[in-house]
Every structure is written in C-alpha cells, then in structure tokens.
mmCIF file of C-alpha atoms in Angstrom:
data_model
loop_
_atom_site.group_PDB
_atom_site.id
_atom_site.type_symbol
_atom_site.label_atom_id
_atom_site.label_comp_id
_atom_site.label_asym_id
_atom_site.label_seq_id
_atom_site.Cartn_x
_atom_site.Cartn_y
_atom_site.Cartn_z
ATOM 1 C CA MET A 65 -22.274 -11.794 43.612
ATOM 2 C CA SER A 66 -21.828 -9.047 41.044
ATOM 3 C CA MET A 67 -20.747 -9.509 37.455
ATOM 4 C CA ASP A 68 -18.476 -7.042 35.775
ATOM 5 C CA ILE A 69 -19.599 -6.766 32.158
ATOM 6 C CA THR A 70 -17.511 -3.743 31.240
ATOM 7 C CA ASN A 71 -14.597 -5.769 29.903
ATOM 8 C CA THR A 72 -15.911 -7.710 26.917
ATOM 9 C CA GLY A 73 -12.513 -8.771 25.654
ATOM 10 C CA VAL A 74 -12.691 -6.491 22.621
ATOM 11 C CA ASP A 75 -9.491 -4.738 23.600
ATOM 12 C CA SER A 76 -7.650 -8.056 23.354
ATOM 13 C CA LEU A 77 -8.473 -8.421 19.649
ATOM 14 C CA PRO A 78 -5.609 -7.604 17.274
ATOM 15 C CA GLN A 79 -5.829 -4.046 16.043
ATOM 16 C CA HIS A 80 -5.439 -3.174 12.358
ATOM 17 C CA SER A 81 -2.318 -1.119 11.833
ATOM 18 C CA ASP A 82 -0.190 0.115 8.975
ATOM 19 C CA GLU A 83 2.407 -2.583 9.731
ATOM 20 C CA THR A 84 -0.261 -5.250 9.322
ATOM 21 C CA SER A 85 -1.483 -3.835 6.008
ATOM 22 C CA LYS A 86 2.097 -3.522 4.717
ATOM 23 C CA ALA A 87 2.832 -7.121 5.674
ATOM 24 C CA CYS A 88 -0.223 -8.266 3.692
ATOM 25 C CA ASP A 89 0.628 -6.267 0.567
ATOM 26 C CA PHE A 90 1.518 -8.910 -2.010
ATOM 27 C CA ASN A 91 1.875 -6.550 -4.970
ATOM 28 C CA HIS A 92 5.147 -5.987 -6.773
ATOM 29 C CA TYR A 93 4.879 -2.358 -7.831
ATOM 30 C CA ALA A 94 6.251 -1.274 -11.199
ATOM 31 C CA GLY A 95 8.995 1.305 -11.015
ATOM 32 C CA PHE A 96 9.729 4.350 -13.134
ATOM 33 C CA TRP A 97 11.687 2.661 -15.927
ATOM 34 C CA MET A 98 9.237 -0.200 -16.545
ATOM 35 C CA ARG A 99 6.406 2.289 -16.710
ATOM 36 C CA PHE A 100 8.460 4.580 -18.946
ATOM 37 C CA TRP A 101 9.137 1.826 -21.514
ATOM 38 C CA ALA A 102 5.465 0.776 -21.492
ATOM 39 C CA TYR A 103 4.441 4.414 -22.034
ATOM 40 C CA LEU A 104 6.935 4.727 -24.894
ATOM 41 C CA VAL A 105 5.378 1.674 -26.592
ATOM 42 C CA ASP A 106 1.924 3.244 -26.106
ATOM 43 C CA ILE A 107 3.095 6.494 -27.723
ATOM 44 C CA ILE A 108 4.459 4.511 -30.700
ATOM 45 C CA ILE A 109 1.094 2.727 -31.029
ATOM 46 C CA ILE A 110 -0.902 5.966 -30.810
ATOM 47 C CA THR A 111 1.386 7.665 -33.333
ATOM 48 C CA SER A 112 0.956 4.687 -35.645
ATOM 49 C CA ILE A 113 -2.833 4.974 -35.391
ATOM 50 C CA HIS A 114 -2.563 8.629 -36.359
ATOM 51 C CA ARG A 115 -0.229 7.975 -39.299
ATOM 52 C CA ILE A 116 -1.970 4.865 -40.624
ATOM 53 C CA ILE A 117 -5.632 5.824 -40.142
ATOM 54 C CA ILE A 118 -6.286 9.456 -39.259
ATOM 55 C CA TYR A 119 -3.881 11.288 -41.557
ATOM 56 C CA PRO A 120 -4.807 9.268 -44.695
ATOM 57 C CA VAL A 121 -8.532 9.882 -44.014
ATOM 58 C CA PHE A 122 -7.831 13.610 -43.664
ATOM 59 C CA ARG A 123 -5.901 13.594 -46.954
ATOM 60 C CA LEU A 124 -8.639 11.591 -48.666
ATOM 61 C CA PHE A 125 -11.216 14.249 -47.829
ATOM 62 C CA ASP A 126 -8.733 17.074 -48.425
ATOM 63 C CA PHE A 127 -8.801 18.255 -44.792
ATOM 64 C CA PRO A 128 -5.728 20.171 -43.622
ATOM 65 C CA THR A 129 -3.237 18.044 -41.678
ATOM 66 C CA GLU A 130 -0.814 20.786 -40.761
ATOM 67 C CA ASN A 131 -0.785 22.277 -37.309
ATOM 68 C CA THR A 132 -2.792 25.459 -37.757
ATOM 69 C CA GLY A 133 -3.350 26.124 -34.072
ATOM 70 C CA LEU A 134 -4.035 24.611 -30.705
ATOM 71 C CA PHE A 135 -7.702 23.965 -31.496
ATOM 72 C CA SER A 136 -7.307 22.756 -35.070
ATOM 73 C CA VAL A 137 -9.363 19.720 -36.066
ATOM 74 C CA ILE A 138 -6.268 17.518 -36.382
ATOM 75 C CA ASN A 139 -5.018 18.505 -32.908
ATOM 76 C CA ILE A 140 -8.394 17.884 -31.297
ATOM 77 C CA LEU A 141 -8.700 14.487 -32.977
ATOM 78 C CA THR A 142 -5.129 13.588 -32.017
ATOM 79 C CA ALA A 143 -5.793 14.454 -28.360
ATOM 80 C CA LEU A 144 -9.086 12.575 -28.415
ATOM 81 C CA VAL A 145 -7.440 9.391 -29.758
ATOM 82 C CA PHE A 146 -4.658 9.736 -27.158
ATOM 83 C CA TYR A 147 -6.997 10.034 -24.183
ATOM 84 C CA LEU A 148 -9.559 7.501 -25.449
ATOM 85 C CA TYR A 149 -6.807 4.948 -25.953
ATOM 86 C CA PHE A 150 -5.660 5.248 -22.336
ATOM 87 C CA VAL A 151 -9.152 5.507 -20.819
ATOM 88 C CA LEU A 152 -10.727 2.608 -22.739
ATOM 89 C CA MET A 153 -7.748 0.260 -22.497
ATOM 90 C CA THR A 154 -7.346 0.906 -18.771
ATOM 91 C CA LYS A 155 -11.050 0.503 -18.036
ATOM 92 C CA TYR A 156 -11.647 -2.673 -20.038
ATOM 93 C CA PHE A 157 -8.264 -4.422 -19.731
ATOM 94 C CA LYS A 158 -6.628 -2.688 -16.716
ATOM 95 C CA GLN A 159 -3.649 -2.165 -18.989
ATOM 96 C CA THR A 160 -2.655 -0.590 -22.262
ATOM 97 C CA LEU A 161 -0.837 -2.489 -25.006
ATOM 98 C CA GLY A 162 2.459 -1.141 -23.677
ATOM 99 C CA LYS A 163 1.651 -2.391 -20.188
ATOM 100 C CA MET A 164 0.601 -5.765 -21.652
ATOM 101 C CA ILE A 165 3.969 -6.147 -23.381
ATOM 102 C CA PHE A 166 5.828 -5.446 -20.132
ATOM 103 C CA GLY A 167 3.433 -7.431 -17.919
ATOM 104 C CA LEU A 168 2.072 -4.442 -15.995
ATOM 105 C CA LYS A 169 -1.442 -3.766 -14.792
ATOM 106 C CA VAL A 170 -3.321 -0.894 -13.116
ATOM 107 C CA ILE A 171 -5.024 -1.822 -9.851
ATOM 108 C CA PRO A 172 -7.271 0.201 -7.556
ATOM 109 C CA LEU A 173 -5.965 0.563 -4.009
ATOM 110 C CA LYS A 174 -9.198 1.330 -2.172
ATOM 111 C CA LYS A 175 -11.881 -0.248 -4.335
ATOM 112 C CA GLU A 176 -12.483 -3.738 -5.593
ATOM 113 C CA LYS A 177 -12.382 -2.822 -9.296
ATOM 114 C CA LEU A 178 -11.572 0.141 -11.505
ATOM 115 C CA THR A 179 -14.602 2.371 -11.893
ATOM 116 C CA TRP A 180 -15.275 4.830 -14.707
ATOM 117 C CA ASP A 181 -14.706 7.831 -12.464
ATOM 118 C CA THR A 182 -11.388 6.423 -11.221
ATOM 119 C CA VAL A 183 -10.172 5.645 -14.741
ATOM 120 C CA ILE A 184 -11.278 8.969 -16.201
ATOM 121 C CA PHE A 185 -9.730 10.884 -13.332
ATOM 122 C CA ARG A 186 -6.484 8.888 -13.561
ATOM 123 C CA GLU A 187 -6.107 8.850 -17.328
ATOM 124 C CA TRP A 188 -7.654 12.151 -18.326
ATOM 125 C CA ILE A 189 -7.223 14.676 -15.550
ATOM 126 C CA GLY A 190 -4.248 13.165 -13.739
ATOM 127 C CA ARG A 191 -2.325 12.485 -16.929
ATOM 128 C CA PHE A 192 -3.058 15.998 -18.211
ATOM 129 C CA ILE A 193 -1.590 17.480 -15.031
ATOM 130 C CA SER A 194 1.440 15.169 -15.134
ATOM 131 C CA ALA A 195 1.988 15.764 -18.850
ATOM 132 C CA SER A 196 1.818 19.534 -18.352
ATOM 133 C CA ILE A 197 4.797 19.400 -15.991
ATOM 134 C CA TRP A 198 6.955 16.451 -17.120
ATOM 135 C CA ILE A 199 9.102 16.351 -14.007
ATOM 136 C CA LEU A 200 6.043 15.195 -12.056
ATOM 137 C CA TYR A 201 6.422 11.742 -13.645
ATOM 138 C CA ALA A 202 9.604 11.391 -11.562
ATOM 139 C CA VAL A 203 7.408 11.185 -8.449
ATOM 140 C CA VAL A 204 7.135 7.447 -9.259
ATOM 141 C CA ALA A 205 10.766 6.918 -8.276
ATOM 142 C CA PHE A 206 10.255 8.261 -4.768
ATOM 143 C CA GLN A 207 6.931 6.744 -3.712
ATOM 144 C CA PRO A 208 6.823 3.481 -1.722
ATOM 145 C CA LYS A 209 4.143 2.066 -4.036
ATOM 146 C CA LYS A 210 5.796 3.604 -7.122
ATOM 147 C CA GLN A 211 2.750 5.795 -7.777
ATOM 148 C CA GLY A 212 2.750 8.680 -10.184
ATOM 149 C CA LEU A 213 0.875 11.864 -9.407
ATOM 150 C CA HIS A 214 -2.112 10.600 -11.420
ATOM 151 C CA ASP A 215 -2.042 7.357 -9.388
ATOM 152 C CA LEU A 216 -2.017 9.296 -6.119
ATOM 153 C CA PHE A 217 -5.020 11.342 -7.247
ATOM 154 C CA ALA A 218 -7.001 8.256 -8.278
ATOM 155 C CA ASP A 219 -5.834 5.822 -5.543
ATOM 156 C CA THR A 220 -4.370 3.414 -8.083
ATOM 157 C CA ALA A 221 -1.017 1.727 -8.614
ATOM 158 C CA VAL A 222 0.731 -0.136 -11.410
ATOM 159 C CA VAL A 223 1.915 -3.640 -10.554
ATOM 160 C CA HIS A 224 3.770 -6.467 -12.247
ATOM 161 C CA GLU A 225 1.039 -8.822 -13.367
ATOM 162 C CA LYS A 226 2.902 -12.139 -13.102
ATOM 163 C CA ARG A 227 5.048 -11.268 -10.108
ATOM 164 C CA ARG A 228 2.274 -10.839 -7.580
ATOM 165 C CA ARG A 229 3.636 -12.628 -4.532
#
C-alpha cells in the first residue's frame, strides 16, 4: 500500500488574478473634472494666502514683491507655500481643502497608509513634472483608475470619499 503525497490539493485553491482584484475594488475613482475643480479651489486658497499674509509682510518690511527673477525671494517663498500646502494637507488629512469641498481623498494603492516618501514624491516631484507639461494632467481621463502621472509614480489614486461602494 503506497501513499501518493505529491498532490496536496494546493492546485485546487482559487488563484489570485486581476479579475478577482478588480471585482473587489470598491473605490469610486475621481475623474478629471472633479479633480480639476478641486485643484482650482486649492489654487484660489494658495493665492489668497499669498495676498493676505505673505505680500503684506513683505511690504511691511519693505522687501521687493515684484518678480525680479526665477530665484527671487518672493518666488521661492511662493513655491514653498504651494508645495508645503499640498504635501502637509495630503499627508495629515489625505486631502487638500479643495478635495474636502468636493469629497475627494488620496489613497495609497499598494500600502496601508500614505507615507512621507509617497506624499513627497506624489506632491513634490510628480506634481512638478506634471505642472511642467500641462497636457500630462489629461492622463487622468484615460486611466482606468483615473490616475494622473503623479499618481502613477507614487501608486496612489484619488477617490470619492462618500461614494466608496
């Protein structure tokens, strides 16, 4: 009496496939226009911060506020506020004020939570690349998960917060 122990039944277990992972994806991804309007609100907020806080402080101390070059103090501070706004809001709240208004949220696709390196790469490097060539934002319209180039780089996506199925 010999026992065949080569077949352990492992091959009868269901295999993980792309169809299975797609069927379990309960996220409702935010498309181009929702993201565009949220970004527009963010730009209005950032511009307001500049006009209400930064420019009056510069005038108070008699610092020049005109654009005197790419690396002028006002341009560097403006860029710093822009990127810090997106990095800090995304890291701590998973959304900017514009995304909050429209009910959107940034989620990681391969990790459990947003890490500093993911957020910095997405918001600083990825956004710089996308902002350098504006047409790259249109990538959102053609991706199945509505990801922008910066989302693809960082393995993130933007979803509707209240519509998660």
